[in-house]
Amino acid sequence: MSPAGGGAAATSQGGSGGGNALFVAFRALGLSSNHLAHVLRYHRRHREFYLVTAVGKSFHTYNVKRLGIVAVSNALPQDITYLAADRMLVFASCGSLLYAFARNKEVFHTYKGHDTDIHLVLPFGEHVISVDHDSILIIWDVQSEEEYLQLNFDKAVFAVSAIMHPSTYLNKILLGSEQGPLQLWNIKFNKLLYTFPGWGSGVTVLEQAPAVDVVAVGLVSGHIIVHNIKFDEILIKFQQDWGPITAISFRTDGHAVMAAGSPVGHIGLWDLDQKKLLGQMRNAHATAIAGLSFVQGEPLLITNGSDNAIREWVFDGPGGSGRLLRFRMGHSAPPTKIRYHGQNGQQILSAGQDSTLQLFSTVHDRFNKSLGRGSVNKKKSKKKGLQDVTMALPPITTFAAEVARQSDWDGIIACHQSYLTCTTWNYQKGSMGAHKLKPEKFSKNKHLGVYATAVDITSCGNFAVIGLTSGHVDIYNMQSGIHRGRYGKDKAHEGSIRGVAVDGLNQFTITAGSEGFIKFWKFKTTELVHSVNFSTSPSKMVLHRDSGLLGIALDDFGISILDVETRKIARNFSGHQGQINDMTFSPDGRWLITASMDCTIRTWDLPSGCLVDCFLLDSAAVSITMSPTGDFLASSHVDDLGIYLWSNRSLYSLVSLRPLPTDYEPSVVMLPGTSPAEGMYVTEEEETSDEMIEYDSPEQLGDTLVTLSTLSESRWKNLLNLDVIKKKNKPKEPPKVPKSAPFFIPTVPGLIPRYASVGQENDREQSKLVKFGVLAQKSEFHMQLEEALSKSNYESPLGILKDMGPANVEIELRGLSPEDGGSIKVMQSFLRMVGAMLDRRCDFELAQAYLALFLKLHLKILSSEPALLAELSRLSPQLEELWIHLQTLFNQSLCILNYLKTALL
């Protein structure tokens, strides 16, 4: 009774989603920036500044006014290693290649010539300069993609680490080295003009000051040298104690201020007039400052870092320090748990290793919201700052959320890594909640090794259930935080709790213990109702409340489906080769989707008990969740900051969910980029591939079957009652023709509509009697029947009859009699057409309706003509035999249906 799914796998053909049949890479969420410095551009036509940041294999373009994303580039083969931009193009290096992007999206030029990875790029008018790790400098012509000049430096003597173009220095570039010296080159004549001896430390940053001939040099030692390169003299020398200088920028709005970044996330503000430290912006980023730049002529500073954040600071205060104006950020450490929030499928709650809980919108980045970082003491952490590590709670390992009462009190509960106390969070306020839930038994004495492992919140939003490693399971009130009960006399399980769940009606609580038991408890009385023993310990548990199905992941990498109503195992699946990290049900409860450390995501079809989809990834999925609307699957991965969406192809294309063979090996699928994938749309070639061929149904499935037509019932059902319908619909007064209606063109009465001339119209006004010869003309159907009598092919007249309405069908059949312009041969041909329809067993209901109307109209003629009687005698047994066959099939079906209703199975 419990079919086992084999360890089958599906094929996949890259990021376009051609191989895996069910889920296709769509887009990534929560990615804003990485360790590369951003680029600031000015668009003359828009009169607006734009910000460009690298995110993996593509880059984002934001407007500075709102920090709203306006464009996402196409993905490159590898991760971007450096970004630069001029007025028209964005240059991105990828490995040993340099790409030029037009319109912030499309690759316009590709420059090939380096042997090692490029790490520096400088746009230089009609040329672009690139430097690789071997200190080989190549100058390219932007349009022709040809090499203009190549300079080779000895890495041991002069390893190029920074490059810039001094303002007003025509055809000249300034190079900084890891050894410390600087060199000024004229690239037009390939000539070294001057060598600066340096300051005994490697150069990390070169930045042009607002003043001509003045350059700021950032060193590995933390010194900042403001140097006049024309006279080779030091103007100002500063020192930061936070390590090497990572970025430098100057204010250009009338204040002589320089900002310098550091590897620890602090920013130093230096007053150039008074030659002293003006202020510090501590903890501007959680990691190193990758790039910072003042907006030209405005008191705005834009910073980005490898903590996946972009921040915009405004300097409008009296102290000269900046305040945070806008930001775009995601997790600074990989997410640990993701779950869809709400029923519209537009929001995803995500907990990360950075101890934060964040909400990501699948619609637009402007709807993202951070609920903050968990802290031991909320008031003290506010005073010391959010970046205070000593007050931060450990990362959230699992959480549960409910929207029912989230506007009244906290609706989210979370447990932290190796931490006993569980925290509540408030969605409406966007912050940590008011309660910290901890059992009274462990409040006084600290028990080593006891911490919360599993949580769930009831569908009403009033209660939270928490499981501990000690085997205790407690109930708390979410509004007051008061302890409301405990399951079991002493504790619920002998081993640690691996999962807790409450059904949709708050009738039962289900707990899973590491000793191998799944226990069912009454929610209110906390009495044990039933227990199920597994030979292997459960590792995770997820409940689909609507269908009452419980998914259980086991330590032997197997999966069991337990029916909560019958409390019996309904399905067993096997096939994963590693620990199962997460599971999720589809909204209708038909699929169970699992993610494992073997880097696969598998979809199991519960009714058939088979594996129907599987795809392989570069990194294992840590957590997965299915949208409540069923349109997307979201996943988070090992050592990855993003949340990735996979579109459900079954909603917009034909997908075959056949069981996959056991010897099928999946190939690697690329993670989606930040823009919707172009390959998500299915092409005709994919639809007609061997994996999925669309079935084209023939007109007749089998010779023994009876096939109905595709016409609506209104076209044939009322053919016998047309005279009654005409009487009911007959108007009380005849319609009056307007005296002057020039837009009506008069027609000649008859079966075939024809326009009347002026003379015919005058004759019609004089006499209302219709001549018999007009009615006697042959219609198209009449002529096709005469022709079919000799050819014995009745498809053409039948097609004409199908296109007609009920009233026209009656007129055509009435006109077959000799009195109305027809003939005995035409009537005989019509009966043979009905016989051909019965022989083919197609259009069965049309044959019955047409024959019934024909008999009703021409019964007197049929009984008096021997030729027609002979046709009817051949048609009658054929019709009777077909009805007996149908009656037998109907009786068999009714018998089986009656047995299924009454039998005790």
JSON list of N, CA and C in Angstrom, two decimals, residues 4-12 20-21 557 559 572-578 592 594 596 598-605 608-616 657-667 691:
[
{"chain": "A", "resi": 4, "resn": "ALA", "atom": "N", "xyz": [7.13, 2.91, -3.27]},
{"chain": "A", "resi": 4, "resn": "ALA", "atom": "CA", "xyz": [8.39, 3.61, -3.03]},
{"chain": "A", "resi": 4, "resn": "ALA", "atom": "C", "xyz": [8.88, 4.24, -4.31]},
{"chain": "A", "resi": 5, "resn": "GLY", "atom": "N", "xyz": [9.28, 5.51, -4.23]},
{"chain": "A", "resi": 5, "resn": "GLY", "atom": "CA", "xyz": [9.85, 6.19, -5.39]},
{"chain": "A", "resi": 5, "resn": "GLY", "atom": "C", "xyz": [11.31, 5.84, -5.51]},
{"chain": "A", "resi": 6, "resn": "GLY", "atom": "N", "xyz": [11.74, 5.46, -6.67]},
{"chain": "A", "resi": 6, "resn": "GLY", "atom": "CA", "xyz": [13.13, 5.08, -6.88]},
{"chain": "A", "resi": 6, "resn": "GLY", "atom": "C", "xyz": [14.04, 6.27, -6.92]},
{"chain": "A", "resi": 7, "resn": "GLY", "atom": "N", "xyz": [15.32, 6.02, -6.89]},
{"chain": "A", "resi": 7, "resn": "GLY", "atom": "CA", "xyz": [16.31, 7.10, -6.91]},
{"chain": "A", "resi": 7, "resn": "GLY", "atom": "C", "xyz": [16.55, 7.60, -8.30]},
{"chain": "A", "resi": 8, "resn": "ALA", "atom": "N", "xyz": [15.53, 8.03, -8.97]},
{"chain": "A", "resi": 8, "resn": "ALA", "atom": "CA", "xyz": [15.66, 8.53, -10.33]},
{"chain": "A", "resi": 8, "resn": "ALA", "atom": "C", "xyz": [16.08, 9.97, -10.33]},
{"chain": "A", "resi": 9, "resn": "ALA", "atom": "N", "xyz": [16.57, 10.41, -11.46]},
{"chain": "A", "resi": 9, "resn": "ALA", "atom": "CA", "xyz": [17.00, 11.80, -11.61]},
{"chain": "A", "resi": 9, "resn": "ALA", "atom": "C", "xyz": [16.65, 12.27, -12.99]},
{"chain": "A", "resi": 10, "resn": "ALA", "atom": "N", "xyz": [16.48, 13.59, -13.13]},
{"chain": "A", "resi": 10, "resn": "ALA", "atom": "CA", "xyz": [16.13, 14.17, -14.42]},
{"chain": "A", "resi": 10, "resn": "ALA", "atom": "C", "xyz": [17.31, 14.86, -15.03]},
{"chain": "A", "resi": 11, "resn": "THR", "atom": "N", "xyz": [17.24, 15.01, -16.31]},
{"chain": "A", "resi": 11, "resn": "THR", "atom": "CA", "xyz": [18.31, 15.74, -16.99]},
{"chain": "A", "resi": 11, "resn": "THR", "atom": "C", "xyz": [18.03, 17.22, -16.96]},
{"chain": "A", "resi": 12, "resn": "SER", "atom": "N", "xyz": [19.06, 18.02, -17.08]},
{"chain": "A", "resi": 12, "resn": "SER", "atom": "CA", "xyz": [18.93, 19.47, -17.19]},
{"chain": "A", "resi": 12, "resn": "SER", "atom": "C", "xyz": [20.04, 20.02, -18.04]},
{"chain": "A", "resi": 20, "resn": "ASN", "atom": "N", "xyz": [15.41, 20.25, -16.93]},
{"chain": "A", "resi": 20, "resn": "ASN", "atom": "CA", "xyz": [14.42, 19.92, -15.93]},
{"chain": "A", "resi": 20, "resn": "ASN", "atom": "C", "xyz": [13.06, 20.39, -16.40]},
{"chain": "A", "resi": 21, "resn": "ALA", "atom": "N", "xyz": [12.07, 19.49, -16.34]},
{"chain": "A", "resi": 21, "resn": "ALA", "atom": "CA", "xyz": [10.80, 19.75, -16.99]},
{"chain": "A", "resi": 21, "resn": "ALA", "atom": "C", "xyz": [9.93, 20.71, -16.21]},
{"chain": "A", "resi": 557, "resn": "PHE", "atom": "N", "xyz": [18.38, 9.34, 4.75]},
{"chain": "A", "resi": 557, "resn": "PHE", "atom": "CA", "xyz": [18.12, 10.09, 3.51]},
{"chain": "A", "resi": 557, "resn": "PHE", "atom": "C", "xyz": [16.82, 9.66, 2.84]},
{"chain": "A", "resi": 559, "resn": "ILE", "atom": "N", "xyz": [12.45, 9.46, 2.78]},
{"chain": "A", "resi": 559, "resn": "ILE", "atom": "CA", "xyz": [11.34, 10.37, 3.04]},
{"chain": "A", "resi": 559, "resn": "ILE", "atom": "C", "xyz": [10.08, 9.54, 3.21]},
{"chain": "A", "resi": 572, "resn": "ASN", "atom": "N", "xyz": [6.49, 6.14, 0.78]},
{"chain": "A", "resi": 572, "resn": "ASN", "atom": "CA", "xyz": [7.91, 6.12, 1.14]},
{"chain": "A", "resi": 572, "resn": "ASN", "atom": "C", "xyz": [8.72, 6.43, -0.12]},
{"chain": "A", "resi": 573, "resn": "PHE", "atom": "N", "xyz": [9.69, 7.33, 0.00]},
{"chain": "A", "resi": 573, "resn": "PHE", "atom": "CA", "xyz": [10.53, 7.70, -1.12]},
{"chain": "A", "resi": 573, "resn": "PHE", "atom": "C", "xyz": [11.99, 7.53, -0.74]},
{"chain": "A", "resi": 574, "resn": "SER", "atom": "N", "xyz": [12.79, 7.19, -1.73]},
{"chain": "A", "resi": 574, "resn": "SER", "atom": "CA", "xyz": [14.24, 7.10, -1.53]},
{"chain": "A", "resi": 574, "resn": "SER", "atom": "C", "xyz": [14.93, 7.55, -2.81]},
{"chain": "A", "resi": 575, "resn": "GLY", "atom": "N", "xyz": [16.15, 8.02, -2.68]},
{"chain": "A", "resi": 575, "resn": "GLY", "atom": "CA", "xyz": [16.87, 8.48, -3.86]},
{"chain": "A", "resi": 575, "resn": "GLY", "atom": "C", "xyz": [17.92, 9.51, -3.55]},
{"chain": "A", "resi": 576, "resn": "HIS", "atom": "N", "xyz": [17.76, 10.27, -2.48]},
{"chain": "A", "resi": 576, "resn": "HIS", "atom": "CA", "xyz": [18.77, 11.26, -2.11]},
{"chain": "A", "resi": 576, "resn": "HIS", "atom": "C", "xyz": [20.04, 10.58, -1.62]},
{"chain": "A", "resi": 577, "resn": "GLN", "atom": "N", "xyz": [21.17, 11.19, -1.94]},
{"chain": "A", "resi": 577, "resn": "GLN", "atom": "CA", "xyz": [22.48, 10.64, -1.55]},
{"chain": "A", "resi": 577, "resn": "GLN", "atom": "C", "xyz": [23.13, 11.45, -0.43]},
{"chain": "A", "resi": 578, "resn": "GLY", "atom": "N", "xyz": [22.41, 12.38, 0.17]},
{"chain": "A", "resi": 578, "resn": "GLY", "atom": "CA", "xyz": [22.96, 13.20, 1.24]},
{"chain": "A", "resi": 578, "resn": "GLY", "atom": "C", "xyz": [21.87, 13.65, 2.17]},
{"chain": "A", "resi": 592, "resn": "LEU", "atom": "N", "xyz": [5.67, 16.96, -3.24]},
{"chain": "A", "resi": 592, "resn": "LEU", "atom": "CA", "xyz": [6.61, 17.22, -2.16]},
{"chain": "A", "resi": 592, "resn": "LEU", "atom": "C", "xyz": [7.96, 17.51, -2.80]},
{"chain": "A", "resi": 594, "resn": "THR", "atom": "N", "xyz": [11.96, 18.39, -2.25]},
{"chain": "A", "resi": 594, "resn": "THR", "atom": "CA", "xyz": [13.01, 18.20, -1.24]},
{"chain": "A", "resi": 594, "resn": "THR", "atom": "C", "xyz": [14.35, 18.69, -1.77]},
{"chain": "A", "resi": 596, "resn": "SER", "atom": "N", "xyz": [18.60, 18.52, -0.86]},
{"chain": "A", "resi": 596, "resn": "SER", "atom": "CA", "xyz": [19.54, 17.69, -0.13]},
{"chain": "A", "resi": 596, "resn": "SER", "atom": "C", "xyz": [20.97, 18.19, -0.32]},
{"chain": "A", "resi": 598, "resn": "ASP", "atom": "N", "xyz": [23.23, 16.51, -1.52]},
{"chain": "A", "resi": 598, "resn": "ASP", "atom": "CA", "xyz": [23.77, 15.98, -2.77]},
{"chain": "A", "resi": 598, "resn": "ASP", "atom": "C", "xyz": [23.57, 16.96, -3.93]},
{"chain": "A", "resi": 599, "resn": "CYS", "atom": "N", "xyz": [23.17, 18.21, -3.59]},
{"chain": "A", "resi": 599, "resn": "CYS", "atom": "CA", "xyz": [23.03, 19.32, -4.55]},
{"chain": "A", "resi": 599, "resn": "CYS", "atom": "C", "xyz": [21.88, 19.13, -5.52]},
{"chain": "A", "resi": 600, "resn": "THR", "atom": "N", "xyz": [20.93, 18.29, -5.20]},
{"chain": "A", "resi": 600, "resn": "THR", "atom": "CA", "xyz": [19.77, 18.11, -6.07]},
{"chain": "A", "resi": 600, "resn": "THR", "atom": "C", "xyz": [18.52, 18.65, -5.39]},
{"chain": "A", "resi": 601, "resn": "ILE", "atom": "N", "xyz": [17.57, 19.07, -6.20]},
{"chain": "A", "resi": 601, "resn": "ILE", "atom": "CA", "xyz": [16.22, 19.43, -5.76]},
{"chain": "A", "resi": 601, "resn": "ILE", "atom": "C", "xyz": [15.26, 18.50, -6.50]},
{"chain": "A", "resi": 602, "resn": "ARG", "atom": "N", "xyz": [14.53, 17.70, -5.75]},
{"chain": "A", "resi": 602, "resn": "ARG", "atom": "CA", "xyz": [13.68, 16.67, -6.34]},
{"chain": "A", "resi": 602, "resn": "ARG", "atom": "C", "xyz": [12.22, 16.95, -6.04]},
{"chain": "A", "resi": 603, "resn": "THR", "atom": "N", "xyz": [11.38, 16.59, -7.00]},
{"chain": "A", "resi": 603, "resn": "THR", "atom": "CA", "xyz": [9.93, 16.76, -6.87]},
{"chain": "A", "resi": 603, "resn": "THR", "atom": "C", "xyz": [9.27, 15.39, -6.93]},
{"chain": "A", "resi": 604, "resn": "TRP", "atom": "N", "xyz": [8.54, 15.07, -5.88]},
{"chain": "A", "resi": 604, "resn": "TRP", "atom": "CA", "xyz": [7.87, 13.76, -5.78]},
{"chain": "A", "resi": 604, "resn": "TRP", "atom": "C", "xyz": [6.37, 13.97, -5.95]},
{"chain": "A", "resi": 605, "resn": "ASP", "atom": "N", "xyz": [5.77, 13.18, -6.83]},
{"chain": "A", "resi": 605, "resn": "ASP", "atom": "CA", "xyz": [4.33, 13.22, -7.05]},
{"chain": "A", "resi": 605, "resn": "ASP", "atom": "C", "xyz": [3.66, 12.25, -6.08]},
{"chain": "A", "resi": 608, "resn": "SER", "atom": "N", "xyz": [0.87, 9.42, -7.46]},
{"chain": "A", "resi": 608, "resn": "SER", "atom": "CA", "xyz": [1.48, 8.29, -8.18]},
{"chain": "A", "resi": 608, "resn": "SER", "atom": "C", "xyz": [2.63, 7.67, -7.42]},
{"chain": "A", "resi": 609, "resn": "GLY", "atom": "N", "xyz": [3.18, 8.38, -6.42]},
{"chain": "A", "resi": 609, "resn": "GLY", "atom": "CA", "xyz": [4.29, 7.84, -5.65]},
{"chain": "A", "resi": 609, "resn": "GLY", "atom": "C", "xyz": [5.59, 7.78, -6.44]},
{"chain": "A", "resi": 610, "resn": "CYS", "atom": "N", "xyz": [5.79, 8.69, -7.37]},
{"chain": "A", "resi": 610, "resn": "CYS", "atom": "CA", "xyz": [6.97, 8.64, -8.25]},
{"chain": "A", "resi": 610, "resn": "CYS", "atom": "C", "xyz": [7.74, 9.96, -8.19]},
{"chain": "A", "resi": 611, "resn": "LEU", "atom": "N", "xyz": [9.00, 9.87, -8.58]},
{"chain": "A", "resi": 611, "resn": "LEU", "atom": "CA", "xyz": [9.81, 11.06, -8.79]},
{"chain": "A", "resi": 611, "resn": "LEU", "atom": "C", "xyz": [9.53, 11.60, -10.18]},
{"chain": "A", "resi": 612, "resn": "VAL", "atom": "N", "xyz": [9.11, 12.87, -10.27]},
{"chain": "A", "resi": 612, "resn": "VAL", "atom": "CA", "xyz": [8.72, 13.42, -11.57]},
{"chain": "A", "resi": 612, "resn": "VAL", "atom": "C", "xyz": [9.66, 14.53, -12.04]},
{"chain": "A", "resi": 613, "resn": "ASP", "atom": "N", "xyz": [10.52, 15.04, -11.16]},
{"chain": "A", "resi": 613, "resn": "ASP", "atom": "CA", "xyz": [11.45, 16.09, -11.59]},
{"chain": "A", "resi": 613, "resn": "ASP", "atom": "C", "xyz": [12.65, 16.12, -10.66]},
{"chain": "A", "resi": 614, "resn": "CYS", "atom": "N", "xyz": [13.82, 16.43, -11.23]},
{"chain": "A", "resi": 614, "resn": "CYS", "atom": "CA", "xyz": [15.04, 16.52, -10.46]},
{"chain": "A", "resi": 614, "resn": "CYS", "atom": "C", "xyz": [16.03, 17.36, -11.24]},
{"chain": "A", "resi": 615, "resn": "PHE", "atom": "N", "xyz": [16.73, 18.28, -10.55]},
{"chain": "A", "resi": 615, "resn": "PHE", "atom": "CA", "xyz": [17.80, 19.01, -11.20]},
{"chain": "A", "resi": 615, "resn": "PHE", "atom": "C", "xyz": [18.95, 19.21, -10.23]},
{"chain": "A", "resi": 616, "resn": "LEU", "atom": "N", "xyz": [20.14, 19.31, -10.80]},
{"chain": "A", "resi": 616, "resn": "LEU", "atom": "CA", "xyz": [21.38, 19.38, -10.04]},
{"chain": "A", "resi": 616, "resn": "LEU", "atom": "C", "xyz": [21.93, 20.80, -10.08]},
{"chain": "A", "resi": 657, "resn": "LEU", "atom": "N", "xyz": [4.57, 14.92, -16.64]},
{"chain": "A", "resi": 657, "resn": "LEU", "atom": "CA", "xyz": [5.10, 14.48, -15.34]},
{"chain": "A", "resi": 657, "resn": "LEU", "atom": "C", "xyz": [5.17, 12.96, -15.30]},
{"chain": "A", "resi": 658, "resn": "ARG", "atom": "N", "xyz": [5.94, 12.42, -16.25]},
{"chain": "A", "resi": 658, "resn": "ARG", "atom": "CA", "xyz": [6.13, 10.97, -16.27]},
{"chain": "A", "resi": 658, "resn": "ARG", "atom": "C", "xyz": [7.17, 10.56, -15.23]},
{"chain": "A", "resi": 659, "resn": "PRO", "atom": "N", "xyz": [7.04, 9.38, -14.66]},
{"chain": "A", "resi": 659, "resn": "PRO", "atom": "CA", "xyz": [8.07, 8.90, -13.71]},
{"chain": "A", "resi": 659, "resn": "PRO", "atom": "C", "xyz": [9.44, 8.84, -14.39]},
{"chain": "A", "resi": 660, "resn": "LEU", "atom": "N", "xyz": [10.46, 9.27, -13.70]},
{"chain": "A", "resi": 660, "resn": "LEU", "atom": "CA", "xyz": [11.79, 9.30, -14.26]},
{"chain": "A", "resi": 660, "resn": "LEU", "atom": "C", "xyz": [12.48, 7.95, -14.06]},
{"chain": "A", "resi": 661, "resn": "PRO", "atom": "N", "xyz": [13.25, 7.52, -15.03]},
{"chain": "A", "resi": 661, "resn": "PRO", "atom": "CA", "xyz": [13.94, 6.22, -14.90]},
{"chain": "A", "resi": 661, "resn": "PRO", "atom": "C", "xyz": [15.04, 6.30, -13.85]},
{"chain": "A", "resi": 662, "resn": "THR", "atom": "N", "xyz": [15.36, 5.16, -13.29]},
{"chain": "A", "resi": 662, "resn": "THR", "atom": "CA", "xyz": [16.35, 5.12, -12.21]},
{"chain": "A", "resi": 662, "resn": "THR", "atom": "C", "xyz": [17.77, 5.39, -12.71]},
{"chain": "A", "resi": 663, "resn": "ASP", "atom": "N", "xyz": [18.05, 5.17, -13.99]},
{"chain": "A", "resi": 663, "resn": "ASP", "atom": "CA", "xyz": [19.40, 5.36, -14.50]},
{"chain": "A", "resi": 663, "resn": "ASP", "atom": "C", "xyz": [19.59, 6.75, -15.12]},
{"chain": "A", "resi": 664, "resn": "TYR", "atom": "N", "xyz": [18.71, 7.68, -14.83]},
{"chain": "A", "resi": 664, "resn": "TYR", "atom": "CA", "xyz": [18.78, 9.01, -15.42]},
{"chain": "A", "resi": 664, "resn": "TYR", "atom": "C", "xyz": [19.66, 9.90, -14.56]},
{"chain": "A", "resi": 665, "resn": "GLU", "atom": "N", "xyz": [20.67, 10.52, -15.16]},
{"chain": "A", "resi": 665, "resn": "GLU", "atom": "CA", "xyz": [21.62, 11.35, -14.44]},
{"chain": "A", "resi": 665, "resn": "GLU", "atom": "C", "xyz": [21.37, 12.83, -14.75]},
{"chain": "A", "resi": 666, "resn": "PRO", "atom": "N", "xyz": [21.17, 13.68, -13.73]},
{"chain": "A", "resi": 666, "resn": "PRO", "atom": "CA", "xyz": [20.96, 15.10, -13.99]},
{"chain": "A", "resi": 666, "resn": "PRO", "atom": "C", "xyz": [22.26, 15.82, -14.29]},
{"chain": "A", "resi": 667, "resn": "SER", "atom": "N", "xyz": [22.20, 16.80, -15.17]},
{"chain": "A", "resi": 667, "resn": "SER", "atom": "CA", "xyz": [23.35, 17.68, -15.39]},
{"chain": "A", "resi": 667, "resn": "SER", "atom": "C", "xyz": [23.13, 18.99, -14.66]},
{"chain": "A", "resi": 691, "resn": "GLU", "atom": "N", "xyz": [12.11, 14.61, -24.91]},
{"chain": "A", "resi": 691, "resn": "GLU", "atom": "CA", "xyz": [11.69, 14.59, -23.51]},
{"chain": "A", "resi": 691, "resn": "GLU", "atom": "C", "xyz": [10.21, 14.92, -23.36]}
]
